[in-house]
Coordinates of C-alpha atoms and ligand atoms in Angstrom, one line a residue:
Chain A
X97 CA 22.4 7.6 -39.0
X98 CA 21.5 11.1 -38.3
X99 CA 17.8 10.2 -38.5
X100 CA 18.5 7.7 -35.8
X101 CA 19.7 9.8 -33.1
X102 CA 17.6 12.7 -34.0
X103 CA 14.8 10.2 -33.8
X104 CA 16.0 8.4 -30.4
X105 CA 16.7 11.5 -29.3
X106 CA 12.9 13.4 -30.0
X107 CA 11.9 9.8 -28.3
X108 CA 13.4 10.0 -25.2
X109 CA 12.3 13.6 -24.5
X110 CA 8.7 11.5 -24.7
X111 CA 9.5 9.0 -23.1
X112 CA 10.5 10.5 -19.9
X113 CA 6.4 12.2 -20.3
X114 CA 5.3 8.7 -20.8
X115 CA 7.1 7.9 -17.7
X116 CA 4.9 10.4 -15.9
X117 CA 1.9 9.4 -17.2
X118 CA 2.8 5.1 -16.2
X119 CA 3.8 6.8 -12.4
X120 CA -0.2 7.7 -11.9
X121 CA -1.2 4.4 -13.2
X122 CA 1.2 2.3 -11.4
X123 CA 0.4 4.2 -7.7
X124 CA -3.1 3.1 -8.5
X125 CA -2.3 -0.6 -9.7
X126 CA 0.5 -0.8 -7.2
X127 CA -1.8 -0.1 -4.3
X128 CA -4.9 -1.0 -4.9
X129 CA -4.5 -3.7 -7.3
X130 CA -7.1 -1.9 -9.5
X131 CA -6.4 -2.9 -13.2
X132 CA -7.1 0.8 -14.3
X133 CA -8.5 0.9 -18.1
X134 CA -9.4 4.3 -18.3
X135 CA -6.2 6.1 -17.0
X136 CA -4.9 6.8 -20.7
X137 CA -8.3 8.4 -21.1
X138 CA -7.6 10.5 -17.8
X139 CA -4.8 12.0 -20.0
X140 CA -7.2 13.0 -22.7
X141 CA -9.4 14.3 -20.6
X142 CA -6.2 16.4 -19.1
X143 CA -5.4 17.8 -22.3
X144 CA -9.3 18.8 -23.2
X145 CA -8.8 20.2 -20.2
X146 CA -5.8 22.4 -20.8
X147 CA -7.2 23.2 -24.3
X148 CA -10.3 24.5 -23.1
X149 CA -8.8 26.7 -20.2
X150 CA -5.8 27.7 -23.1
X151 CA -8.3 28.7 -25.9
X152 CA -11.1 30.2 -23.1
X153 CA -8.3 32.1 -21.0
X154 CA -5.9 32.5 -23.2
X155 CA -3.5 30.4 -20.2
X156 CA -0.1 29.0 -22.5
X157 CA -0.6 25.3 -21.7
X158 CA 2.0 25.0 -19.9
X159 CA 0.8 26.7 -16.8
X160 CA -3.0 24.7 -17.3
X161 CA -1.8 21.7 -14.5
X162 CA -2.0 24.7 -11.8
X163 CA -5.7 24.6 -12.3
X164 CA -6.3 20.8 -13.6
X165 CA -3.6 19.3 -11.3
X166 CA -5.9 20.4 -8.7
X167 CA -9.0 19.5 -10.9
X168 CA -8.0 15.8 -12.1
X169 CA -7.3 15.1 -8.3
X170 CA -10.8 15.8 -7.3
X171 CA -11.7 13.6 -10.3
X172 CA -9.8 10.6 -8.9
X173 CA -11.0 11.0 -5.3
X174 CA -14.8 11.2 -6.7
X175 CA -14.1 8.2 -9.2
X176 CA -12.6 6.3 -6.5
X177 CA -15.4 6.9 -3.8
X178 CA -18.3 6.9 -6.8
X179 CA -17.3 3.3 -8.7
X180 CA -14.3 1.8 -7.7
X181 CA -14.8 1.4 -3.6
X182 CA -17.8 -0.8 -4.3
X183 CA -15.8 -3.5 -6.3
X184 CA -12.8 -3.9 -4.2
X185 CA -13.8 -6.9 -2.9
X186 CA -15.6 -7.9 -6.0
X187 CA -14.4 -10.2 -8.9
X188 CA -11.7 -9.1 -11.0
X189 CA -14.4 -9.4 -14.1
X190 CA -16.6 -6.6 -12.1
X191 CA -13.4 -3.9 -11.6
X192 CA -12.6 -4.1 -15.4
X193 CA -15.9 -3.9 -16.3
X194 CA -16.3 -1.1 -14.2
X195 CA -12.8 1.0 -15.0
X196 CA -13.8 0.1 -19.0
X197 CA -16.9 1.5 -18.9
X198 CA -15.8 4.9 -16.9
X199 CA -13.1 4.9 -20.1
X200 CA -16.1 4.5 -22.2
X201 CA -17.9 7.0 -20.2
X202 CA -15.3 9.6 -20.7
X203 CA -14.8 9.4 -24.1
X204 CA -18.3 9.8 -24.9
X205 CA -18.5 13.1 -22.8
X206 CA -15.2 14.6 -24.8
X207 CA -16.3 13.4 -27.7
X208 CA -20.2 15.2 -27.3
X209 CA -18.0 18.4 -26.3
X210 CA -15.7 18.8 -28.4
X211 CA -16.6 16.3 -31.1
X212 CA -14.0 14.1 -33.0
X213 CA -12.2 16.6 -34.8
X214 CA -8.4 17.3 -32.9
X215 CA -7.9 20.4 -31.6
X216 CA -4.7 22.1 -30.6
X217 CA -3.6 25.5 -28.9
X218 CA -2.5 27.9 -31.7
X219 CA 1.1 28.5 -29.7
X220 CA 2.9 28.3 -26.5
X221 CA 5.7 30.3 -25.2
X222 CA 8.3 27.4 -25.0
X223 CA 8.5 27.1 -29.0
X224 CA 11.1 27.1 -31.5
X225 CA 14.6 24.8 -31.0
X226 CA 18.1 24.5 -29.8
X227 CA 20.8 23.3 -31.8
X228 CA 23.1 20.6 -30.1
X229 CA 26.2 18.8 -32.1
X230 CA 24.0 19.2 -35.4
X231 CA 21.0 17.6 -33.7
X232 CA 17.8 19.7 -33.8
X233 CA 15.8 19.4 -30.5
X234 CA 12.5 20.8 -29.7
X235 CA 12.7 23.5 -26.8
X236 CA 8.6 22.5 -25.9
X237 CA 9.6 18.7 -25.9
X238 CA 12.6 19.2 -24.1
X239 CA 10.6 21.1 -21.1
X240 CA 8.4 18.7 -20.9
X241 CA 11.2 16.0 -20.3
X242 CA 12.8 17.8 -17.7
X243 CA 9.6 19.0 -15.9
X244 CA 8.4 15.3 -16.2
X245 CA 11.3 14.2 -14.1
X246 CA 10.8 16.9 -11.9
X247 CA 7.4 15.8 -11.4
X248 CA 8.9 12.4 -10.9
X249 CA 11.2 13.4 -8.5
X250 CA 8.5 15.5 -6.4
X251 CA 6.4 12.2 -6.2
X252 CA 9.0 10.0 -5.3
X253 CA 9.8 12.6 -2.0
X254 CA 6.1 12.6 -1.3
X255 CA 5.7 9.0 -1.3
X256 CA 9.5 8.3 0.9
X257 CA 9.4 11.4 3.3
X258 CA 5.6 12.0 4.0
X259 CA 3.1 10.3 6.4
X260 CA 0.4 10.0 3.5
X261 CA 3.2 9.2 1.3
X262 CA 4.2 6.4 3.6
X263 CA 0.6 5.2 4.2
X264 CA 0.5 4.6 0.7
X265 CA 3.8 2.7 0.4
X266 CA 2.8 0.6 3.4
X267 CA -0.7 -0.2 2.1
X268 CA 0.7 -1.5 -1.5
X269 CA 3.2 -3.6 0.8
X270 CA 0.2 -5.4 3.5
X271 CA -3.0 -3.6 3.5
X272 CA -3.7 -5.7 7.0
X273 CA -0.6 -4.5 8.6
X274 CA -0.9 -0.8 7.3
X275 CA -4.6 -0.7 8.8
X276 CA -3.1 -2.1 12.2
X277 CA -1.1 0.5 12.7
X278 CA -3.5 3.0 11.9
X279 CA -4.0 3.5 8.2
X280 CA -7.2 3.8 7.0
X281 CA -7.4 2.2 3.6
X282 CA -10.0 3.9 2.1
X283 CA -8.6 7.3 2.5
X284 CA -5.5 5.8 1.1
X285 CA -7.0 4.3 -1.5
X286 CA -8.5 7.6 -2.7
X287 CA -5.1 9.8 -2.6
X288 CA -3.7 7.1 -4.2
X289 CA -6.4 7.5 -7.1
X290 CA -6.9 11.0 -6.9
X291 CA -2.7 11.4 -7.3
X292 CA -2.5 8.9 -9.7
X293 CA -4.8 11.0 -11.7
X294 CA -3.6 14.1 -11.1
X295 CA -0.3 13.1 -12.4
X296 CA -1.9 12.8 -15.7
X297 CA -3.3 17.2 -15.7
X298 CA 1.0 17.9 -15.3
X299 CA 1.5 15.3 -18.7
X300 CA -1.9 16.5 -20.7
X301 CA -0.4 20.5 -19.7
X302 CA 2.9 19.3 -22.0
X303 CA 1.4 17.3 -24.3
X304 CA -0.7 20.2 -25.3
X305 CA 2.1 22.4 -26.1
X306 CA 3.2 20.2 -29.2
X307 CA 0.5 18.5 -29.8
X308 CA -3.3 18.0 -30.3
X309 CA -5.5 16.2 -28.9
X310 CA -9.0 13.9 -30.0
X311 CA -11.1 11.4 -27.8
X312 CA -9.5 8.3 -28.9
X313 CA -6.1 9.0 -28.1
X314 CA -7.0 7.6 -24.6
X315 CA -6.2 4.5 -25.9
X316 CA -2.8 5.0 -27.3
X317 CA -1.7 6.7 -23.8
X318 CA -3.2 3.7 -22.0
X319 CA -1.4 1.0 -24.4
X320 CA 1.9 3.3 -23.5
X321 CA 1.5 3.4 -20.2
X322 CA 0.9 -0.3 -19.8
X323 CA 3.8 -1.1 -21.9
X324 CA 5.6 0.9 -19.9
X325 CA 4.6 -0.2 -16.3
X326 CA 5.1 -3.9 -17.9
X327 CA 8.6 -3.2 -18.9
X328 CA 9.5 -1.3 -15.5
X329 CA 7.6 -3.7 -13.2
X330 CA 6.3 -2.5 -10.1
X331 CA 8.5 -0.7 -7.4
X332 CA 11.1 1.3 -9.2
X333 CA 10.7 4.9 -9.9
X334 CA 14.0 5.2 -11.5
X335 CA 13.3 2.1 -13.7
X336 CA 9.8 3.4 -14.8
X337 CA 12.2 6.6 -16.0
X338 CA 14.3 4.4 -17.9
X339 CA 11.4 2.2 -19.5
X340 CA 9.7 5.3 -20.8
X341 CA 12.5 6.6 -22.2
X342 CA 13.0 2.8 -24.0
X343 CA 9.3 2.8 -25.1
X344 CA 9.1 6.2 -26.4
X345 CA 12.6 5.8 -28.4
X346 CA 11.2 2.6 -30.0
X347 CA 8.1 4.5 -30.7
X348 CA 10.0 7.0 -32.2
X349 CA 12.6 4.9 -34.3
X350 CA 9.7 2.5 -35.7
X351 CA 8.3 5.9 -37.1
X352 CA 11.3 7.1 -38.2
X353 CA 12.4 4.2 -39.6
X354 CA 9.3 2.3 -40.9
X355 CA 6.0 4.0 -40.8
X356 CA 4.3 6.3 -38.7
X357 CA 1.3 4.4 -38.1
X358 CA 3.3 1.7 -36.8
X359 CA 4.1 3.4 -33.4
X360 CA 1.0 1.4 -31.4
X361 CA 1.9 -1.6 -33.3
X362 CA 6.2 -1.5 -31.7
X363 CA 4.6 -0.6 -28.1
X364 CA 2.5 -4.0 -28.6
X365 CA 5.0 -5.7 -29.4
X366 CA 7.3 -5.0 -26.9
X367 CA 4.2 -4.9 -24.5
X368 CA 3.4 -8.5 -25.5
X369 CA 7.3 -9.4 -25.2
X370 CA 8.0 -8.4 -22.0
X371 CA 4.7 -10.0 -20.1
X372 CA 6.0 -13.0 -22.6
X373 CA 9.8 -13.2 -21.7
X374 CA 9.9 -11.1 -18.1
X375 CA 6.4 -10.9 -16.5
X376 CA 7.9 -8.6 -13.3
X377 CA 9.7 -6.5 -15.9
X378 CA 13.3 -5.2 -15.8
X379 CA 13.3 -3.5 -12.6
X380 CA 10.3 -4.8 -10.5
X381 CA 10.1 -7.3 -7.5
X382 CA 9.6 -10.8 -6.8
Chain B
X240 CA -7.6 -3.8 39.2
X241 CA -9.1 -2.3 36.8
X242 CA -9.9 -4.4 33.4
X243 CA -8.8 -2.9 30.3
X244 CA -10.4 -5.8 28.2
X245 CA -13.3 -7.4 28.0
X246 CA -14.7 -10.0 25.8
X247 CA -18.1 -11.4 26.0
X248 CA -20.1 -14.5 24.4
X249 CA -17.8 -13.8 21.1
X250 CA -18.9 -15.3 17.8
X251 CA -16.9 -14.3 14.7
X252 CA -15.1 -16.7 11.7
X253 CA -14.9 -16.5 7.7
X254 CA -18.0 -15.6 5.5
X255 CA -20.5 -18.3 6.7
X256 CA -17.6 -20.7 8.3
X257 CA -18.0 -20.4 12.2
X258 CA -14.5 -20.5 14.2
X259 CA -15.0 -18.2 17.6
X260 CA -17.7 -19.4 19.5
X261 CA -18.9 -17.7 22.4
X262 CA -16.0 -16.8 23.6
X263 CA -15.6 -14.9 27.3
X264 CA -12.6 -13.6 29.1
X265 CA -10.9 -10.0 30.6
X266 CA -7.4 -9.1 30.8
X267 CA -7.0 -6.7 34.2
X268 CA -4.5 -3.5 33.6
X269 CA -0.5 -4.6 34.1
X270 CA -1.7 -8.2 33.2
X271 CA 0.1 -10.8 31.1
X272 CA -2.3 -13.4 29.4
X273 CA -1.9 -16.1 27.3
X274 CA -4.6 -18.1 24.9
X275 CA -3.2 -21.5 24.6
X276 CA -4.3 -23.4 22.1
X277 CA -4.0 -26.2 19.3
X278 CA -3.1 -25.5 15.6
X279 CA -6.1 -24.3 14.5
X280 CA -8.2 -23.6 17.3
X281 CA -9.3 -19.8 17.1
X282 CA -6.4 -17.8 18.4
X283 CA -5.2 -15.9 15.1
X284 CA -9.2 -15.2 14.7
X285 CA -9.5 -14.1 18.0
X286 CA -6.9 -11.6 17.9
X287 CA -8.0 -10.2 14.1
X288 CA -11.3 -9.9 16.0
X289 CA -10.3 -7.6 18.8
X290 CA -8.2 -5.5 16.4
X291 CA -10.8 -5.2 13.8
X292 CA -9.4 -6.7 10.9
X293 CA -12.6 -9.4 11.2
X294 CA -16.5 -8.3 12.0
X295 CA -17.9 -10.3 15.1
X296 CA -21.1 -11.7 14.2
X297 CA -22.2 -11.8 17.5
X298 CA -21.1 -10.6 21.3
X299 CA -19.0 -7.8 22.9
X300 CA -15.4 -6.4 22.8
X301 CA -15.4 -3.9 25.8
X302 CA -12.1 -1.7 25.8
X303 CA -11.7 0.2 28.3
X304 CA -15.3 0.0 29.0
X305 CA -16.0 1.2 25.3
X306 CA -17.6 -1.2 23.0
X307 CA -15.3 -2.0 20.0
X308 CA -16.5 -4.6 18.4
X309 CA -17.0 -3.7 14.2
X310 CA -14.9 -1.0 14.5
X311 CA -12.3 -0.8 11.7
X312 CA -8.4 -1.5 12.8
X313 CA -7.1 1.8 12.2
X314 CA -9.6 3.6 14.8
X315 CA -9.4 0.9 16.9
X316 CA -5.0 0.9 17.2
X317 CA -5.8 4.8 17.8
X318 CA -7.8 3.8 21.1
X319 CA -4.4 2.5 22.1
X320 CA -4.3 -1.0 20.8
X321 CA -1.1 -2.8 19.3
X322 CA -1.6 -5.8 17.1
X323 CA 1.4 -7.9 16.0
X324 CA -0.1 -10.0 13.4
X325 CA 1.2 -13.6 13.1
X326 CA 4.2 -13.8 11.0
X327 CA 5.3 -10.2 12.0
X328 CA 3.7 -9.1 8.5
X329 CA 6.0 -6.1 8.1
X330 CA 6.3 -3.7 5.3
X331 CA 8.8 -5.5 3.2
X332 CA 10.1 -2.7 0.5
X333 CA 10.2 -0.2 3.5
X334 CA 13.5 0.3 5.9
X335 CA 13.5 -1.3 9.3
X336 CA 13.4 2.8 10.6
X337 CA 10.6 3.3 8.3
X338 CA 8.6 0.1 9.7
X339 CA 9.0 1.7 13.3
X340 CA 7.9 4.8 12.0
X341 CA 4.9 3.4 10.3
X342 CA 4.4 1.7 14.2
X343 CA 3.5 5.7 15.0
X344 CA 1.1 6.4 12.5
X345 CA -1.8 6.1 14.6
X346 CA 0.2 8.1 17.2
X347 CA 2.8 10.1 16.1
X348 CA 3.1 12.3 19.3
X349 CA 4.8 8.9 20.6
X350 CA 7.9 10.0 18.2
X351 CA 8.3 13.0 20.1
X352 CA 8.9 11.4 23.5
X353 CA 11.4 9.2 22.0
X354 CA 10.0 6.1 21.1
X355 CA 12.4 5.0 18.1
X356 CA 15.4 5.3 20.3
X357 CA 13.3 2.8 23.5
X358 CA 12.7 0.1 20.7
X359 CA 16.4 0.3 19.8
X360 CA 18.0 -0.1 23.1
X361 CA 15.3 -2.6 23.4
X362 CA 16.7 -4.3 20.3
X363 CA 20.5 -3.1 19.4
X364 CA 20.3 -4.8 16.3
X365 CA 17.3 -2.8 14.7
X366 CA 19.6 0.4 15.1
X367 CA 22.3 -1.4 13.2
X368 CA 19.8 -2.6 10.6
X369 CA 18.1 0.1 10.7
X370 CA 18.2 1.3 6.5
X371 CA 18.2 -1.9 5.4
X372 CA 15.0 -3.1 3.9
X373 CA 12.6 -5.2 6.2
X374 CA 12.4 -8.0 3.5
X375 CA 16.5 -8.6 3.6
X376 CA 15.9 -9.1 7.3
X377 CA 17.0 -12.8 9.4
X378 CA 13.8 -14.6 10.9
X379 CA 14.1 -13.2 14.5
X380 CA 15.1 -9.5 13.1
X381 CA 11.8 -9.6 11.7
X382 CA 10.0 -10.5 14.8
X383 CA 11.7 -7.8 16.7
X384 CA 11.0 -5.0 14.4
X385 CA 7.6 -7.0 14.4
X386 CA 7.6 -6.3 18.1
X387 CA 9.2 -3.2 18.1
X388 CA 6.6 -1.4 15.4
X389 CA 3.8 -2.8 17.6
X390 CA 5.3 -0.5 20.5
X391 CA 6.0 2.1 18.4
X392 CA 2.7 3.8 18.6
X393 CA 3.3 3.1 23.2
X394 CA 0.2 1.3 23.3
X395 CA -1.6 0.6 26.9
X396 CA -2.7 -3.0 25.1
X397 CA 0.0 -4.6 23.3
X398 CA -1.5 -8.7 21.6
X399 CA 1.1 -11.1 20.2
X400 CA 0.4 -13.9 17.8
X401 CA 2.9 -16.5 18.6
X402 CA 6.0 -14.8 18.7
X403 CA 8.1 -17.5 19.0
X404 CA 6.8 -18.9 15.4
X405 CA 9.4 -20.3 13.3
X406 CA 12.5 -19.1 15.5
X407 CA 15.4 -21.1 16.7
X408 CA 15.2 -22.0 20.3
X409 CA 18.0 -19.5 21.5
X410 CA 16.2 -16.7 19.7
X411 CA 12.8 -17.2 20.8
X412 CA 14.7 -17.0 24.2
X413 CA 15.9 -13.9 24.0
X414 CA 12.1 -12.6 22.2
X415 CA 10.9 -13.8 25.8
X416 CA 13.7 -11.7 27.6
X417 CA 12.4 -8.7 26.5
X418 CA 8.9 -9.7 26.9
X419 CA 9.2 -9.9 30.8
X420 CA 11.3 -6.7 30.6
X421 CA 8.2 -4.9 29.1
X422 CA 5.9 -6.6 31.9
X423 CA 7.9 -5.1 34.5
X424 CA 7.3 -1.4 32.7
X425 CA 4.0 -2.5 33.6
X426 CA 2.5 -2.8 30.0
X427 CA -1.1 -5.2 29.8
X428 CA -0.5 -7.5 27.1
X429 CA -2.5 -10.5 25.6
X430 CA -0.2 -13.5 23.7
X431 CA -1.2 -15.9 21.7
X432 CA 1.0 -19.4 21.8
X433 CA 1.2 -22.6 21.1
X434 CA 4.7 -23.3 22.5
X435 CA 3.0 -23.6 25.9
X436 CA 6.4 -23.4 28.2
X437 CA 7.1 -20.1 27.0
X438 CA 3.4 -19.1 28.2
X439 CA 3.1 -19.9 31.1
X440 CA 6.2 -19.0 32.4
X441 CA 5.8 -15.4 31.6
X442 CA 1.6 -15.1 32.0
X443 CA 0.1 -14.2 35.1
X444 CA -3.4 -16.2 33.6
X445 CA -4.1 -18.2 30.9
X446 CA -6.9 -19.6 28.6
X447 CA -7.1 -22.6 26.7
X448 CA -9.0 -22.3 23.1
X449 CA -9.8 -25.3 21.7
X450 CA -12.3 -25.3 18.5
X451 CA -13.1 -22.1 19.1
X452 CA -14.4 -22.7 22.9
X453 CA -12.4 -21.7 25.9
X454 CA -11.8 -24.9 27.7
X455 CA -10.0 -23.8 30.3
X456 CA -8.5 -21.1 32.5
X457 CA -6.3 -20.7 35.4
X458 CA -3.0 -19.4 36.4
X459 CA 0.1 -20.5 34.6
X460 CA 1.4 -22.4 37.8
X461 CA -2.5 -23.8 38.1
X462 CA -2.5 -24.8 34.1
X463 CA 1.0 -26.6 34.6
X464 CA -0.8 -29.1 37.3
X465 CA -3.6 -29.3 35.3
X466 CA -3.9 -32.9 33.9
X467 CA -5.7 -31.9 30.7
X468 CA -2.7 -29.7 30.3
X469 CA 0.0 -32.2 31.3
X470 CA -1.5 -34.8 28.7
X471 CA -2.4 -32.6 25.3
X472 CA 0.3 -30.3 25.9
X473 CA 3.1 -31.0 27.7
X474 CA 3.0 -34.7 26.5
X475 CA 3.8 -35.9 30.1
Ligands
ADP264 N1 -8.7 -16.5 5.9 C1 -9.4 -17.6 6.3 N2 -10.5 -18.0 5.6 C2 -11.2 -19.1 6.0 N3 -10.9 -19.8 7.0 C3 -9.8 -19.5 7.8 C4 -9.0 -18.3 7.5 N4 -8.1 -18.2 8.4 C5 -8.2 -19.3 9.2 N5 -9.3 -20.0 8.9 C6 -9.8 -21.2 9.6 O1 -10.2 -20.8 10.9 C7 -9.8 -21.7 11.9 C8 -9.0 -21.0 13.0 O2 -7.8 -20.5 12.4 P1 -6.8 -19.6 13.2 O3 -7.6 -18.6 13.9 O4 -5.8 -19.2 12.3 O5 -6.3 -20.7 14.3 P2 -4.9 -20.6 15.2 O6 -4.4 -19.2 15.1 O7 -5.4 -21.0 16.5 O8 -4.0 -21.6 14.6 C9 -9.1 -22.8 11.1 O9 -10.0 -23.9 11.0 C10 -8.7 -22.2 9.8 O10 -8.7 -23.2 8.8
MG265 MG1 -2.6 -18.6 14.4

């Protein structure tokens, strides 16, 4: 029994990262319609990026997304404007193959940098645990939660009190009726990409302060944050919150309970589940 | 009077599908006018047209003496044109208050003088609506706060694409109200109809589209004698 709480528990401290991670992918998807393959690898990328400026600078990875937030925004904005404004009004075929080969594309470059091998930061300054009711949690993973729903919370004002903000929502709602009153799509289009990347430097910053990191862990974070977005449907904020935290406490309990390399398998499952049982998810629209 | 809009030998339509052809007519400043038209004939095209949501393939839009034609919709709302699309198209998961603020994007210094609280005594029930969610809205709530988010940004050109579409009789009354209360503010506007009474009672000139041609034009009172009129429209 104990297992099972501790284990739920260590999940949904990941989960609510998770749900950070699905927020940048489902701005992108929700507004542009852009089925976005290589957004787990823009998390990879993220922590690469925190490990190098940790091991180079000696930065504690949890101050890294003041200089890659910043960084993986300008990434989005020239990815947008570079491959994905072209096939907008392409076939669907052309936009995956497009997003898969800039997933492709980005893997190859981590992988001829820093070659396959993981790498990890030697320590952080949010280490060691607290002690709750006999349950042991992890002070690094338990920061990350709560600055995960911070960033969550910061995102959500953006998008309901500011004018870009609002563009976006409006745009994801009628494109032709946002660009009547004034929007201008592309721009839109590119905050929403360059945000929804971005998002991913604050989650690679945690991540990197418990764990490491090699180039084909893009795919793992892009399976979770589909899985995620599926269960949560589009629209919700606080139902993307609650689906991470139910995808990364399954995660955890099929590891705890079964095997650890059956974590991908449970986040298929439930991925091929919900699209099965609930296409617009537990919280989404229409 | 001066002409705020000008329109000349337009050709526009869908990929290779023709629908405007050559197309010619001005609306004068403080004018109300009407395209009349079948099911079919041009008029939604016409209006996406002007407002840039479709490229002309051939001809001029002159606004305010400036050629328009090909720009994209959002520069052309910030030249001071107001599009209410057919079917009001609102933002659905946004609050009727958000909807009227989104009116302002292209000219936000409009919130400044007041704007929200004009389109509210315009339409009471927008205030009392005002943080529900545009999608939980009735049929003619929607086509106010259509109305009412096209005014938001106080345009000097405000088009209409049937207003009166799928509304109750008594409601579409009360849409045309407040229609002739903004002509007497003096505001130019162009509407789109096909329930022809409503038109020309309120336009000062009309055009008839028909396949994509104008057929016709004249004054409401002129179009009401007309026997073309009397006979496809009026069923007299
Ligand atoms: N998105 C579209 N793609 C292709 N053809 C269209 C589209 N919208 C309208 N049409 C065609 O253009 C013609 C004019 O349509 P429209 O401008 O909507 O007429 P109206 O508003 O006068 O009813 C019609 O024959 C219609 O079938
Ligand atoms: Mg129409």
């Amino acid at each position: 029994m104990d297992t099972v709480v501790q284990s739920l528990l260590n999940g949904a401290l990941m989960g609510c990262v998770y749900a950070l991670i699905t927020l940048g992918l489902s701005l992108i998807f929700g507004v542009m319609n852009v089925v976005n393959f290589a957004h787990g690898d823009f998390v990879m990328l993220s922590m690469y990026f925190a490990f190098f400026i940790g091991s180079m600078w000696g930065v504690d990875a949890v101050f890294t997304p003041a200089i890659t937030f910043p960084l993986l925004f300008i990434v989005g904005v020239v990815a947008y404007y570079a491959i994905i404004d072209g096939t907008l009004r392409q076939k669907y075929v052309t936009q995956i193959a497009v997003t898969v080969g800039l997933m492709t594309f980005l893997r190859a470059i981590t992988q001829l940098m820093w070659k396959a091998q993981p790498r990890a930061l030697p320590y952080s300054l949010i280490q060691g645990s607290i002690h709750i009711a006999g349950y042991n949690i992890m002070l690094s993973r338990l920061i990350s939660a709560v600055v995960s729903i911070l960033a969550i919370g910061g995102v959500s004002l953006f998008l309901s009190k500011t004018w870009p903000g609002r563009a976006i929502r409006a745009a994801s709602d009628d494109l032709d009726a946002a660009s009547l009153v004034g929007v201008n799509y592309r721009w839109t289009y590119a905050l929403a990409f360059g945000l929804g990347s971005a998002l991913t430097a604050i989650a690679g910053g945690l991540l990197m302060t418990f764990q490491q990191v090699d180039p084909t862990m893009g795919v793992r974070f892009g399976l979770l944050s589909w899985c995620v977005l599926a269960l949560a449907g589009l629209g919700s904020i606080p139902g993307l919150l609650i689906s991470g935290i139910i995808v990364g406490a399954a995660e955890s309990l099929s590891m705890a309970l079964w095997d650890p390399r059956a974590r991908s398998l449970i986040v298929y499952l439930i991925f091929i589940l919900v699209l099965w049982v609930r296409p617009r998810g537990l919280f989404g629209r229409k | 009077m001066s002409e705020i809009l000008r329109v000349e030998g337009l050709h526009a339509g869908y990929g290779k599908v023709p629908v405007l052809r050559d197309v010619s007519f001005h609306v004068n400043e403080g004018e109300v006018v009407a395209i009349l038209g079948p099911n079919g004939a041009g008029k939604t095209t016409l209006l996406k047209t002007i407002s840039g949501l479709i490229h002309p393939t051939a001809g001029k839009i002159l606004f305010d003496g400036q050629e328009i034609g090909g720009w994209p919709p959002h520069r052309v709302t910030k030249a001071g044109i107001a599009h209410v699309p057919e079917g009001g198209r609102l933002f659905p998961n946004m609050s009727v208050r958000e909807n009227l603020l989104m009116g302002a994007y292209g000219n936000r210094e409009s919130l400044r003088t007041g704007v929200l609280e004009e389109v509210y005594e315009m339409f009471p029930v927008l205030r009392e609506r005002h943080r529900q969610m545009a999608r939980t809205l009735s049929g003619g709530e929607k086509q106010m706060l259509a109305i009412g988010r096209g005014l938001a940004s106080r345009p000097r050109f405000l088009m209409l694409d049937e207003p009166s579409l799928g509304l109750a009789p008594k409601l579409v009354d009360g849409i045309y109200e407040r229609l002739q209360a903004l002509r007497g503010h003096g505001l130019t506007v162009l509407l789109v109809e096909q329930n022809i009474h409503y038109a020309l009672e309120l336009a000062d000139r009309c055009y008839v589209l028909e396949n994509g041609r104008i057929v016709l034009e004249g004054t409401g009172e002129e179009l009401a004698r007309s026997e073309h009129i009397k006979k496809h429209y009026l069923g007299l």
